Tab-separated table of C-alpha atoms and ligand atoms in Angstrom:
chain	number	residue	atom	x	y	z
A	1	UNK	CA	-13.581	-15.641	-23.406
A	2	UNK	CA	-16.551	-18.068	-23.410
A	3	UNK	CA	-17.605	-21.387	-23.055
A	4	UNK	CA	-20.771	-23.253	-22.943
A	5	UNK	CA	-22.771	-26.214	-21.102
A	6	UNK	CA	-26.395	-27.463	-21.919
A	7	UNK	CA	-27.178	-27.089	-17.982
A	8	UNK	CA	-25.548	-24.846	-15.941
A	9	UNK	CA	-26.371	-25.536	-11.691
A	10	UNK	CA	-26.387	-23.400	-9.339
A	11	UNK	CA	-24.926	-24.810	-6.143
A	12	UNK	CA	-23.420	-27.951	-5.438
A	13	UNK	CA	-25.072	-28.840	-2.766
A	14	UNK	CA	-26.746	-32.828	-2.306
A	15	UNK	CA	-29.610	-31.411	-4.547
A	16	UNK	CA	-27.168	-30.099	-7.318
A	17	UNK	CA	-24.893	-33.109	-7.541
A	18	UNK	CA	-27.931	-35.486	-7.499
A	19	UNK	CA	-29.277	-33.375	-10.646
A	20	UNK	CA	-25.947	-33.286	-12.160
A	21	UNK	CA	-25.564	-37.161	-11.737
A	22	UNK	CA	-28.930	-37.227	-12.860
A	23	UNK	CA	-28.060	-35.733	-15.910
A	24	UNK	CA	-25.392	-37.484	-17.105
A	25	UNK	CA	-26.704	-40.709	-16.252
A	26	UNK	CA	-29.205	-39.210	-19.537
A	27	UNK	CA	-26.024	-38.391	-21.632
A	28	UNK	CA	-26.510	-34.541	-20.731
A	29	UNK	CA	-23.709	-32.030	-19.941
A	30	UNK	CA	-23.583	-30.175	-17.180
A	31	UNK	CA	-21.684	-27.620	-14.958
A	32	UNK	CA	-21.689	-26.908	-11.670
A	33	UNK	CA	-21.061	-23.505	-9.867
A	34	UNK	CA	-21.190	-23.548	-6.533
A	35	UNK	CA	-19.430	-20.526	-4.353
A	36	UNK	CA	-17.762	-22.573	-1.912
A	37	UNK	CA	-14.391	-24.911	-1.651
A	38	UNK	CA	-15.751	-28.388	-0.926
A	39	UNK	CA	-13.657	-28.438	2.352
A	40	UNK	CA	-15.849	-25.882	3.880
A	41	UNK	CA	-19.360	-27.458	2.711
A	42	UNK	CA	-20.580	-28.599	5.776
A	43	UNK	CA	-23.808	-28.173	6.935
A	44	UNK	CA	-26.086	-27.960	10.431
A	45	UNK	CA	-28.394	-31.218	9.453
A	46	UNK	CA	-29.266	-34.519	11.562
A	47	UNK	CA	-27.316	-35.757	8.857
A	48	UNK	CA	-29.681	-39.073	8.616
A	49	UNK	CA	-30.792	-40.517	5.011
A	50	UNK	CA	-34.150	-42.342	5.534
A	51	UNK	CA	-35.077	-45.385	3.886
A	52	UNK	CA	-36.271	-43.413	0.373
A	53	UNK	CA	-32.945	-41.173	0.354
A	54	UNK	CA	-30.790	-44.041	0.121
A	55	UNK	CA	-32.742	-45.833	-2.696
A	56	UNK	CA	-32.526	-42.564	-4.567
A	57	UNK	CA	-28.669	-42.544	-3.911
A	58	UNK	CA	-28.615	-46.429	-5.087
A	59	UNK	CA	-30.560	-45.967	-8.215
A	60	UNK	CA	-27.736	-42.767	-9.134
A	61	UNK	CA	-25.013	-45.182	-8.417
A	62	UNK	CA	-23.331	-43.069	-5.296
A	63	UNK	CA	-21.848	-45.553	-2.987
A	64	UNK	CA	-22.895	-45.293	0.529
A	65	UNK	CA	-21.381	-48.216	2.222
A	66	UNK	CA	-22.200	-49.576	5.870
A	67	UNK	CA	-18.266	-48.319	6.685
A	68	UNK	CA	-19.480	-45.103	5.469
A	69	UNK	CA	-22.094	-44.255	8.807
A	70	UNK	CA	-23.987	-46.325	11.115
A	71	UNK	CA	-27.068	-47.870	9.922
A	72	UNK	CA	-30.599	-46.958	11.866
A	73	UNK	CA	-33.616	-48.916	11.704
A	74	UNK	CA	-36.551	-46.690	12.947
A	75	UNK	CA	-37.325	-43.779	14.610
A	76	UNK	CA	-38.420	-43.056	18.982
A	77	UNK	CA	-39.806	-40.219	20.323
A	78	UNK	CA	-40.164	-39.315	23.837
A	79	UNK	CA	-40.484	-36.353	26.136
A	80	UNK	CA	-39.906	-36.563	29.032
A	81	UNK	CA	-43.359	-38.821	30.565
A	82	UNK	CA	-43.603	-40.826	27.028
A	83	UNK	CA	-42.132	-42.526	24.705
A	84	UNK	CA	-43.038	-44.591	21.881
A	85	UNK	CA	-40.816	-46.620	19.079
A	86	UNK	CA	-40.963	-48.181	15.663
A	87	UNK	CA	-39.105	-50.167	12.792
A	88	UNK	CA	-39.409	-48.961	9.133
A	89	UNK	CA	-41.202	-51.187	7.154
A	90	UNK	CA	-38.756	-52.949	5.032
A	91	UNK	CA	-35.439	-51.420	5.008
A	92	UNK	CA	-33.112	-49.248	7.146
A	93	UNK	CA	-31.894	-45.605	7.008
A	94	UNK	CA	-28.091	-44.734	7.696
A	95	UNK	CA	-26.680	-41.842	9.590
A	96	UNK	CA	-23.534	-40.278	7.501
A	97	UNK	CA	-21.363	-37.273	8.332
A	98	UNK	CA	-22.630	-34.898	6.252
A	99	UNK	CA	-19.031	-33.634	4.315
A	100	UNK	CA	-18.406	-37.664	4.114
A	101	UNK	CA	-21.757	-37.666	2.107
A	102	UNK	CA	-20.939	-34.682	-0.381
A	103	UNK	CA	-17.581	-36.527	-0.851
A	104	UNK	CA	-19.663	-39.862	-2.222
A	105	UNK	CA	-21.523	-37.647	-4.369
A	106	UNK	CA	-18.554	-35.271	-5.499
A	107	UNK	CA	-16.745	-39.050	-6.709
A	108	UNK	CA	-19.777	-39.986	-7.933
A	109	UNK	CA	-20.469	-36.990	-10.228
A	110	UNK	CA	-16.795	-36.687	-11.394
A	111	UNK	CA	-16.985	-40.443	-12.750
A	112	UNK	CA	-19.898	-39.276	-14.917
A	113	UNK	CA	-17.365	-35.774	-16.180
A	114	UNK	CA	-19.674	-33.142	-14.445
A	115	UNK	CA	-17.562	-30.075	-14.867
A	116	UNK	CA	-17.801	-28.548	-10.937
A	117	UNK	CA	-16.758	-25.062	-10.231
A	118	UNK	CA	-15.960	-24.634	-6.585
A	119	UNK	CA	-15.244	-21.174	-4.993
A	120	UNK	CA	-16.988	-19.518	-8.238
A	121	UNK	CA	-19.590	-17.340	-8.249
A	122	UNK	CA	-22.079	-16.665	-11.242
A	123	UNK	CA	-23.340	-13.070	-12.604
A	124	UNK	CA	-26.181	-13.362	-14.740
A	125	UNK	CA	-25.805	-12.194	-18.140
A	126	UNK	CA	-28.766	-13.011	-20.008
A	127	UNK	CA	-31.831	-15.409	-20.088
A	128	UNK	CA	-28.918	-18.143	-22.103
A	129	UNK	CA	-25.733	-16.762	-20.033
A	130	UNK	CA	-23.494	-15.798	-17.230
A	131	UNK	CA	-20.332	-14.625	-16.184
A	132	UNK	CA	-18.706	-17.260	-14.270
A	133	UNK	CA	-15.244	-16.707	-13.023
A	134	UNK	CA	-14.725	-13.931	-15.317
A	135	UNK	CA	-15.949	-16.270	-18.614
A	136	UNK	CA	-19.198	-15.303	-20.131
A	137	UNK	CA	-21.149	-19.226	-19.933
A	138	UNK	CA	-23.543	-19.729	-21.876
A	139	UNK	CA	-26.538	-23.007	-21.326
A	140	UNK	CA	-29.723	-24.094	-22.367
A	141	UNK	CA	-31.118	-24.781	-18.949
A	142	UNK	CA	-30.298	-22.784	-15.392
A	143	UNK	CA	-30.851	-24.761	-12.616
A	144	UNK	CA	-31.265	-23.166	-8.821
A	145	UNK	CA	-29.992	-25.671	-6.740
A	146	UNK	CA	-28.624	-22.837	-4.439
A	147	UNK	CA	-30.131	-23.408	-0.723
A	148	UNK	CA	-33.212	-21.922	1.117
A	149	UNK	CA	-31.994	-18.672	0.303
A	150	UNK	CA	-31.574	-19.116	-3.473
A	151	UNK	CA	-30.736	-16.131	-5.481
A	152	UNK	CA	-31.640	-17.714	-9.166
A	153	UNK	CA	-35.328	-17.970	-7.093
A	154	UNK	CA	-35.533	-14.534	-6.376
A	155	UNK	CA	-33.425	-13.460	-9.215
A	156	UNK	CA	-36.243	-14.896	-11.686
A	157	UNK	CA	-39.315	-14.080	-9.658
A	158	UNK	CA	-40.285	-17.762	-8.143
A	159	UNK	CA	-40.496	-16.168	-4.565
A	160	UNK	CA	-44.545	-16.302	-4.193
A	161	UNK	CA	-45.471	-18.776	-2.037
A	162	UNK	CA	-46.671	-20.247	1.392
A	163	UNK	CA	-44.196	-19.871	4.509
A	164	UNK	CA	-45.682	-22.180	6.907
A	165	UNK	CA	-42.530	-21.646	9.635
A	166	UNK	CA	-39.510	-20.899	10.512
A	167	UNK	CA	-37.493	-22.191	13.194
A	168	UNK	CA	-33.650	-22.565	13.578
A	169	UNK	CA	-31.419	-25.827	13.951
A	170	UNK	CA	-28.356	-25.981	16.265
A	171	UNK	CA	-26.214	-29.274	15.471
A	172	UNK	CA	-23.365	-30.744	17.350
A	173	UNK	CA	-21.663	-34.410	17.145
A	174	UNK	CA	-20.652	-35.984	20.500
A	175	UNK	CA	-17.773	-38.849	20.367
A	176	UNK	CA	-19.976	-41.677	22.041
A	177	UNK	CA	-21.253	-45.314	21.230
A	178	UNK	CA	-24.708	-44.759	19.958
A	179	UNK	CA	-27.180	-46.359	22.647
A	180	UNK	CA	-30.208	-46.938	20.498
A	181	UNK	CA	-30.346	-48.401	16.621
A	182	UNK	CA	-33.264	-45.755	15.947
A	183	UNK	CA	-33.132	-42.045	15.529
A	184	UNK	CA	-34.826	-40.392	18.298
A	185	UNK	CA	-36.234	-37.408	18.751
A	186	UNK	CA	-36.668	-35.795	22.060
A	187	UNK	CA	-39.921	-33.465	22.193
A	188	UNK	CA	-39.983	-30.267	24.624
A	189	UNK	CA	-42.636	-27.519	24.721
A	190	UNK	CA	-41.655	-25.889	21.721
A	191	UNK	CA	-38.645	-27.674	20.286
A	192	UNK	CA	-37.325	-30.926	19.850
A	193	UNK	CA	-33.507	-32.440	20.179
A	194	UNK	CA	-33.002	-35.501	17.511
A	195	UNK	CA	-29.909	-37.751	17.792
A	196	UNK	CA	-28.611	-39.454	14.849
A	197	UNK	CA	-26.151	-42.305	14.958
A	198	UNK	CA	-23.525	-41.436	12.385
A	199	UNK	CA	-20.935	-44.363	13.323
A	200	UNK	CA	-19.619	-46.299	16.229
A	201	UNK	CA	-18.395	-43.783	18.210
A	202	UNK	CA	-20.091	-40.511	17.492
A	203	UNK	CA	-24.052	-39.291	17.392
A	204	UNK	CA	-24.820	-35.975	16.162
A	205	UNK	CA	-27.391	-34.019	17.781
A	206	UNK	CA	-29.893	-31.434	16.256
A	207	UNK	CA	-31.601	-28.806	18.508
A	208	UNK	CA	-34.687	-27.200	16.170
A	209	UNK	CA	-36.874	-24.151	17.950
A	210	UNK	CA	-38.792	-21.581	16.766
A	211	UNK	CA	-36.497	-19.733	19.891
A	212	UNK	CA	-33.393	-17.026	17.522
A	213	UNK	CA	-32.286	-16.391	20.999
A	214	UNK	CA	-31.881	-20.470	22.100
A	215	UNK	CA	-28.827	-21.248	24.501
A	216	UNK	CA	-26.883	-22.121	21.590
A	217	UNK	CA	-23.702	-22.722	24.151
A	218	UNK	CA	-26.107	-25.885	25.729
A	219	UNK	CA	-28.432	-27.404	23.329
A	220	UNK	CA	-29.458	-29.992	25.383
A	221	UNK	CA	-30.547	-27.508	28.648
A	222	UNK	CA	-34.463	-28.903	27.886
A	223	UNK	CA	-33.766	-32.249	27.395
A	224	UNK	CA	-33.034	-33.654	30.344
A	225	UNK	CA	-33.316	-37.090	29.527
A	226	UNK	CA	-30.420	-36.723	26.734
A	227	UNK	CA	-28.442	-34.454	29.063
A	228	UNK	CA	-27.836	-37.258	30.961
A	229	UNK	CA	-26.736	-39.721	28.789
A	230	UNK	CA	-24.178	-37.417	26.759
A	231	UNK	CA	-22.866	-36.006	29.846
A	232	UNK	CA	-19.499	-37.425	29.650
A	233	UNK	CA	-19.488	-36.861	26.002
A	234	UNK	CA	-16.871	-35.281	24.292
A	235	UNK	CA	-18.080	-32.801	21.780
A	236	UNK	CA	-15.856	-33.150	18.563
A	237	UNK	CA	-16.885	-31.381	16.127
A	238	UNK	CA	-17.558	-26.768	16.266
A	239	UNK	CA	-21.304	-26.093	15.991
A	240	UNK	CA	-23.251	-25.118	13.373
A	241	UNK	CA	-26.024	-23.357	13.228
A	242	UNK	CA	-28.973	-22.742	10.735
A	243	UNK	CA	-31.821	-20.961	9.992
A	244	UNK	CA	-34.705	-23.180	8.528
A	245	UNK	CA	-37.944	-22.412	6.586
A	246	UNK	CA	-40.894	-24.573	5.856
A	247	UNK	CA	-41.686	-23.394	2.350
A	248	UNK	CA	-44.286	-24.089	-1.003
A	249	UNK	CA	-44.074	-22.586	-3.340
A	250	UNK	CA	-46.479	-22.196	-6.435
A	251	UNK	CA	-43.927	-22.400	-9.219
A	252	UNK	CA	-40.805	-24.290	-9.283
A	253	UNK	CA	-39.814	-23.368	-12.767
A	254	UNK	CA	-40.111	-20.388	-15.222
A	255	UNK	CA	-39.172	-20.140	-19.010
A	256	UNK	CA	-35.466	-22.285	-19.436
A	257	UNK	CA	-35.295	-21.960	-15.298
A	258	UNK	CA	-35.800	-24.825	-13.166
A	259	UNK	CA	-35.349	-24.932	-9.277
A	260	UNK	CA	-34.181	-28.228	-7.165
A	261	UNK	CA	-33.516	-28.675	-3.513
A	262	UNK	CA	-34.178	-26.184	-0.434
A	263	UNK	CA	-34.340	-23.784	-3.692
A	264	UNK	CA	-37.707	-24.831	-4.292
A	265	UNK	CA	-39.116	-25.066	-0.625
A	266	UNK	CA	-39.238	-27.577	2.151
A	267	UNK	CA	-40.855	-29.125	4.813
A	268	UNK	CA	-39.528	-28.989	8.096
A	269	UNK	CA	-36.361	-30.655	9.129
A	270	UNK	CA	-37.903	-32.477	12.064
A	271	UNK	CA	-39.746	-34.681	8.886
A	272	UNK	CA	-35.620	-36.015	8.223
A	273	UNK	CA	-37.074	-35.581	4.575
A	274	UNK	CA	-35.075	-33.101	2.676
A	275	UNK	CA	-32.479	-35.238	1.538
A	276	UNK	CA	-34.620	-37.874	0.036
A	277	UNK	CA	-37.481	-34.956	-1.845
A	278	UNK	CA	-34.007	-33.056	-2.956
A	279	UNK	CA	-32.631	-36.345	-4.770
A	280	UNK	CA	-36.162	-37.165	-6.124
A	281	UNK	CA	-36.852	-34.081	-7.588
A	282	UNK	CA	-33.137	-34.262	-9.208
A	283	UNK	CA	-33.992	-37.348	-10.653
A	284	UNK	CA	-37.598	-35.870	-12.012
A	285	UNK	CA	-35.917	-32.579	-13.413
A	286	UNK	CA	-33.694	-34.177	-14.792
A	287	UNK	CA	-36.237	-36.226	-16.978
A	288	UNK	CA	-37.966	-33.714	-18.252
A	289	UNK	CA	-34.666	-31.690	-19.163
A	290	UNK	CA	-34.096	-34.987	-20.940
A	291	UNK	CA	-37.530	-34.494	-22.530
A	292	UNK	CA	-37.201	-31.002	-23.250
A	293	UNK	CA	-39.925	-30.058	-21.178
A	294	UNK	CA	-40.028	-28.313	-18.047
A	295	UNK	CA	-43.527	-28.756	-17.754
A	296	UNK	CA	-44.257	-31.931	-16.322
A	297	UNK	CA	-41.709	-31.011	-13.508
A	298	UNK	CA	-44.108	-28.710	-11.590
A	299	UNK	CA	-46.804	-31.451	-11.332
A	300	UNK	CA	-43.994	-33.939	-10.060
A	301	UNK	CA	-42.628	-31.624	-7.903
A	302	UNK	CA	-45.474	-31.350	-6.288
A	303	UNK	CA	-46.358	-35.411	-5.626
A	304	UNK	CA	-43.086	-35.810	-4.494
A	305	UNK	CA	-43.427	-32.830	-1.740
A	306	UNK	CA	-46.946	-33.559	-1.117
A	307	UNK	CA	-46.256	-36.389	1.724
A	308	UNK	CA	-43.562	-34.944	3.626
A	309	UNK	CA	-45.404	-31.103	3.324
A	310	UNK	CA	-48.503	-32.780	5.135
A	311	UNK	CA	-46.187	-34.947	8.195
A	312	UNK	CA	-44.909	-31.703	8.367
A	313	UNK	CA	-48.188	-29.461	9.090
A	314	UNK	CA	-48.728	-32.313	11.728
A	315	UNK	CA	-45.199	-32.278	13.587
A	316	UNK	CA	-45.302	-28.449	13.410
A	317	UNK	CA	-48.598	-28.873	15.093
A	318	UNK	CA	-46.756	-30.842	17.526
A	319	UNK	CA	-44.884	-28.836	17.989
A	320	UNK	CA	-46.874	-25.598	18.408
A	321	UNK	CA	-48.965	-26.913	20.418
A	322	UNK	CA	-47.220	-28.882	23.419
A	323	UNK	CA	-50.318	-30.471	25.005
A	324	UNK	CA	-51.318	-32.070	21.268
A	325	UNK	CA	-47.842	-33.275	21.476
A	326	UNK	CA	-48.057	-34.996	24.826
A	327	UNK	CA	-51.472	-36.247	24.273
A	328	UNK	CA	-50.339	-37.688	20.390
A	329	UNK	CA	-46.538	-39.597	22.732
A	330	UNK	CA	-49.352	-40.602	25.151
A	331	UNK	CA	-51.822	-41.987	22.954
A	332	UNK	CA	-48.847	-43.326	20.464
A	333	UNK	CA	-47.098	-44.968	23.568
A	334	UNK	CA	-50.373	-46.694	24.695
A	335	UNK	CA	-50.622	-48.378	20.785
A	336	UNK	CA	-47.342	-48.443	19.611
A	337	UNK	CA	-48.598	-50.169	15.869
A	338	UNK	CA	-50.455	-46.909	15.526
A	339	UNK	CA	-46.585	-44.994	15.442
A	340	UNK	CA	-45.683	-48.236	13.401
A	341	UNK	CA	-48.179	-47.613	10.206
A	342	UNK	CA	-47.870	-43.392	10.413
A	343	UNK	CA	-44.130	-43.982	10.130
A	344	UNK	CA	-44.706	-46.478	7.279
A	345	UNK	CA	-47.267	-43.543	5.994
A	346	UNK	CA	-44.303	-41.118	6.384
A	347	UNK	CA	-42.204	-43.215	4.370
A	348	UNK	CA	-44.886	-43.651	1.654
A	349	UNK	CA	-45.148	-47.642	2.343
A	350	UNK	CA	-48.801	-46.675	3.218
A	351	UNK	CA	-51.505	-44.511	1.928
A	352	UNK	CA	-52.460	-41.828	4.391
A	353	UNK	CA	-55.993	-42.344	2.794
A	354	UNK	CA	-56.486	-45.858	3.421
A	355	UNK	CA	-54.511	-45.077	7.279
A	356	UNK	CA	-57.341	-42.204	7.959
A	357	UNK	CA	-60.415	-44.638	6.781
A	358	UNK	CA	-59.336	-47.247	9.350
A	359	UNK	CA	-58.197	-45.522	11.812
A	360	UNK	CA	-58.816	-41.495	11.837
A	361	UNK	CA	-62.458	-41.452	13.350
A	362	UNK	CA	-61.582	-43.246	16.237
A	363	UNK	CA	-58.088	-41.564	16.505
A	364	UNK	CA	-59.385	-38.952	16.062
A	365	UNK	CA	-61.566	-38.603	18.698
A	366	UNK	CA	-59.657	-40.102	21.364
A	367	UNK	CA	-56.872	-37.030	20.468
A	368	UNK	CA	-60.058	-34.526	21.067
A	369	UNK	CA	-60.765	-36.408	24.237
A	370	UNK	CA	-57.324	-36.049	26.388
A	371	UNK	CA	-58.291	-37.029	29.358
A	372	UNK	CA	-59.095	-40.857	28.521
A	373	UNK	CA	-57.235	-41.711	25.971
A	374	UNK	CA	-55.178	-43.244	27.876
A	375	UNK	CA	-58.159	-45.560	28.774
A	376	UNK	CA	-60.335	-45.578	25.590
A	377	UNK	CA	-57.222	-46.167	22.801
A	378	UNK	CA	-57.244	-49.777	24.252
A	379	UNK	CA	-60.317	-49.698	21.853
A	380	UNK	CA	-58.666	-48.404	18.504
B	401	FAD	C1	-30.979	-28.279	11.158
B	401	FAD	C2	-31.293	-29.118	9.958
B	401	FAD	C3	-31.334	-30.504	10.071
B	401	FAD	C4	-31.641	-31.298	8.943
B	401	FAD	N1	-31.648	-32.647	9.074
B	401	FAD	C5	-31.912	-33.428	7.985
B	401	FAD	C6	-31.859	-34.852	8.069
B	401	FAD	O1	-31.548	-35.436	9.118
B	401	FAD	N2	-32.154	-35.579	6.943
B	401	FAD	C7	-32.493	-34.971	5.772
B	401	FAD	O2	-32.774	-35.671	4.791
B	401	FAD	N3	-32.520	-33.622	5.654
B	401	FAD	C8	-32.234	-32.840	6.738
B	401	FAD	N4	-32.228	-31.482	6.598
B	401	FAD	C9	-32.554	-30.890	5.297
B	401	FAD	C10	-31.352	-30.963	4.351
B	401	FAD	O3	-30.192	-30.527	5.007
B	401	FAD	C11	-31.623	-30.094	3.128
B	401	FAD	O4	-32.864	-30.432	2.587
B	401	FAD	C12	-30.533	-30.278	2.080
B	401	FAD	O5	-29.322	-29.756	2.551
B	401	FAD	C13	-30.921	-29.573	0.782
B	401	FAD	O6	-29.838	-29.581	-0.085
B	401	FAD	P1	-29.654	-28.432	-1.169
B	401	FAD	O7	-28.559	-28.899	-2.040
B	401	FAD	O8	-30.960	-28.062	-1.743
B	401	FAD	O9	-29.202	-27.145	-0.345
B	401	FAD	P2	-27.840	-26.842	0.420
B	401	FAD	O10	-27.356	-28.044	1.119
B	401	FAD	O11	-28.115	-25.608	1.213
B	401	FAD	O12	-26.799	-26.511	-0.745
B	401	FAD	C14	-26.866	-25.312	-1.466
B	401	FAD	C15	-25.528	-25.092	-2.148
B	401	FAD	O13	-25.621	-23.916	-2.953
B	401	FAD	C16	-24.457	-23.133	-2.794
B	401	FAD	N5	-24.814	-21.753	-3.083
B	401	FAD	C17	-25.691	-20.954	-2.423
B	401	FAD	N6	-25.774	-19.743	-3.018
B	401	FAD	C18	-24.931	-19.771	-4.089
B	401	FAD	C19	-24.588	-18.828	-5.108
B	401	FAD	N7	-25.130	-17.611	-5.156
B	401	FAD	N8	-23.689	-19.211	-6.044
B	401	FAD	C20	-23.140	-20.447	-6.004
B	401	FAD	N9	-23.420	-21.370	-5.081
B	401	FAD	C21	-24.318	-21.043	-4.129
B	401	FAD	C22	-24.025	-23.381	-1.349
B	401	FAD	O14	-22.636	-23.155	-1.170
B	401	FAD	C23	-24.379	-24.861	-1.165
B	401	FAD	O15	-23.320	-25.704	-1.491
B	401	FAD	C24	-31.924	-30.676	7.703
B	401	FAD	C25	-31.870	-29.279	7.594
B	401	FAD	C26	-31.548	-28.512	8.699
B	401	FAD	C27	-31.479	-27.014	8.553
């Protein structure tokens, strides 16, 4: 037995079904494999679509309603001496269970007749085919849309790269009234706690450190801050746990193989960007498939990681380094536009160039000068 698809994808994760939806929206056909039953597809993630995420979801027609989360408008961080807030420029983000989110997809991507495959697995056959289910399948493109640990990646030699880091994320939703229309992150020595409202009643909470051996059983032991607010909580939902991996790598694609997605690296979670780079490098893959050229999609692979790869060097930093990170609340706190125009630089509103000519001298100086920049930022 046999069959046959022009692209067959690898996983059917948000990075898959935004390249499938891609594809048909150019008229191609498609087939997605992906080795689990939708009802167990969720995910450990702070399960919040920034500003850029949602416009990508608009422009491939998957409804995301206001019903369907709880809308934020910015993003706080504190530890526990600091804290500093801002608004995104011109728009809001939304906070959506993660399984209701595949679900908008999934409806999305069956309107357009993507053949999905749940609970199949794929054995590759040759460079043009695989055995899926028993059937040999045969395509024109692969596509690895498969997760951090993608096989087609390894399978086709794609692995050399840069690991930058690799910490692990412990997630948990708690049935409470959000208290705050932002996302905030919570910054210890060495790990950070980020609350997402998802809808009226319920936040979910994301616990990243570089710490395997984290109290998984109380993610919010160094936090003390959110401890207190969540501590009549009820937790509703079993945690999840994941391992995470800040990765570039120097070729996304190779011969009639193209990867998408976690597949094809990351930045950090802690930049909230992998949703939005997974559905715009869907939508630029599936382009050049239209094209029948692969080629271009390495170049804008890489301007579409380039941004949220560099915010995440600097969190990591943050992060690494705990007295950079309370010096960087501190000095934030004390200027709060300064938090205002890096968040509109993380959201690509404005050019870290033109951001670094006005303002990284003197920033940068009062960061290398701790113990008055409290004082001297007054002058920024
Ligand atoms: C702790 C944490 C918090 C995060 N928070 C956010 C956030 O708030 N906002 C944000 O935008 N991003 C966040 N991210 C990042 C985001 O979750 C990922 O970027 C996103 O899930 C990438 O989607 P994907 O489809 O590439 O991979 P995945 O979601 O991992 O999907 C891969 C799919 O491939 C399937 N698969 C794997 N192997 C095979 C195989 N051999 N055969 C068939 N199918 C296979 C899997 O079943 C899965 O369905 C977070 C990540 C983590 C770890």
């Amino acid at each position: 037995m046999s069959t046959s698809t022009e692209v067959l994808i690898q996983g059917g994760g948000p990075a898959g079904l935004a390249t499938a939806i891609a594809l048909r929206l150019q008229g191609i056909a498609c087939t997605i494999v992906d080795a689990v039953e939708p009802a167990d597809l969720d995910k450990a993630c702070g399960e919040g679509l920034l500003p850029d995420a949602l416009c990508a979801l608009r422009e491939l027609g998957v409804r995301v309603g206001p019903t369907d989360g709880y809308d934020f408008s910015g993003i706080r961080f504190a530890n526990t001496t600091d804290s500093v807030e801002a608004c995104f420029p011109d728009s809001a983000g939304i906070g959506v269970r993660r399984t209701l989110l595949h679900q908008r997809m999934r409806e999305r991507a069956e309107e357009l007749g993507v053949r999905m495959m749940w609970g199949s697995r794929g054995k590759p056959l040759t460079a043009n085919s695989m055995l899926v289910d028993g059937v040999e399948t045969y395509f024109r493109w692969l596509v690895g849309a498969d997760g951090g640990a993608s096989s087609i990646r390894k399978g086709v030699g794609l692995d050399a790269g840069t690991v930058r880091s690799q910490r692990f994320g412990f997630r948990q939703h708690y049935e409470i009234a959000p208290w705050s229309e932002r996302v905030e992150v919570y910054w210890g020595d060495h790990e950070q706690a980020y609350v997402t409202p998802i809808a009226n009643n319920c936040v979910c909470v994301v616990l990243i450190t570089r710490d395997a051996k984290a109290n998984r059983k109380n993610i919010l032991e160094g936090f003390p801050e959110l401890a207190k607010r969540l501590k009549n909580a009820p937790v509703v939902t079993q945690q999840r746990g994941a391992g995470t991996v800040t990765r570039r790598l120097k070729r996304v694609t190779k011969g009639n193989v193209a990867l998408v997605g976690d597949a094809s690296g990351s930045p950090d979670p802690i930049t909230g960007e992998g949703l939005a780079i997974s559905f715009r490098q869907a939508q630029a893959l599936a382009e050049c498939i239209a094209n029948d050229n692969l080629k271009p999609y390495e170049k804008m692979h890489r301007s579409i990681g380039a941004r949220p790869h560099t915010m995440s060097l600097l969190l990591l930093a943050m992060d690494r380094w705990p007295r950079v990170q309370r010096w960087a609340i501190r000095a934030l706190a004390s200027r709060p536009e300064l938090f205002e125009e890096l968040l509109a630089i993380h959201l690509g509103v404005e050019s870290v160039l033109r951001f670094a000519w006005r303002r990284g001298p003197l920033l940068g100086w009062k960061l290398l000068a701790p113990r008055s920049v409290g004082k001297t930022l007054e002058n920024v």
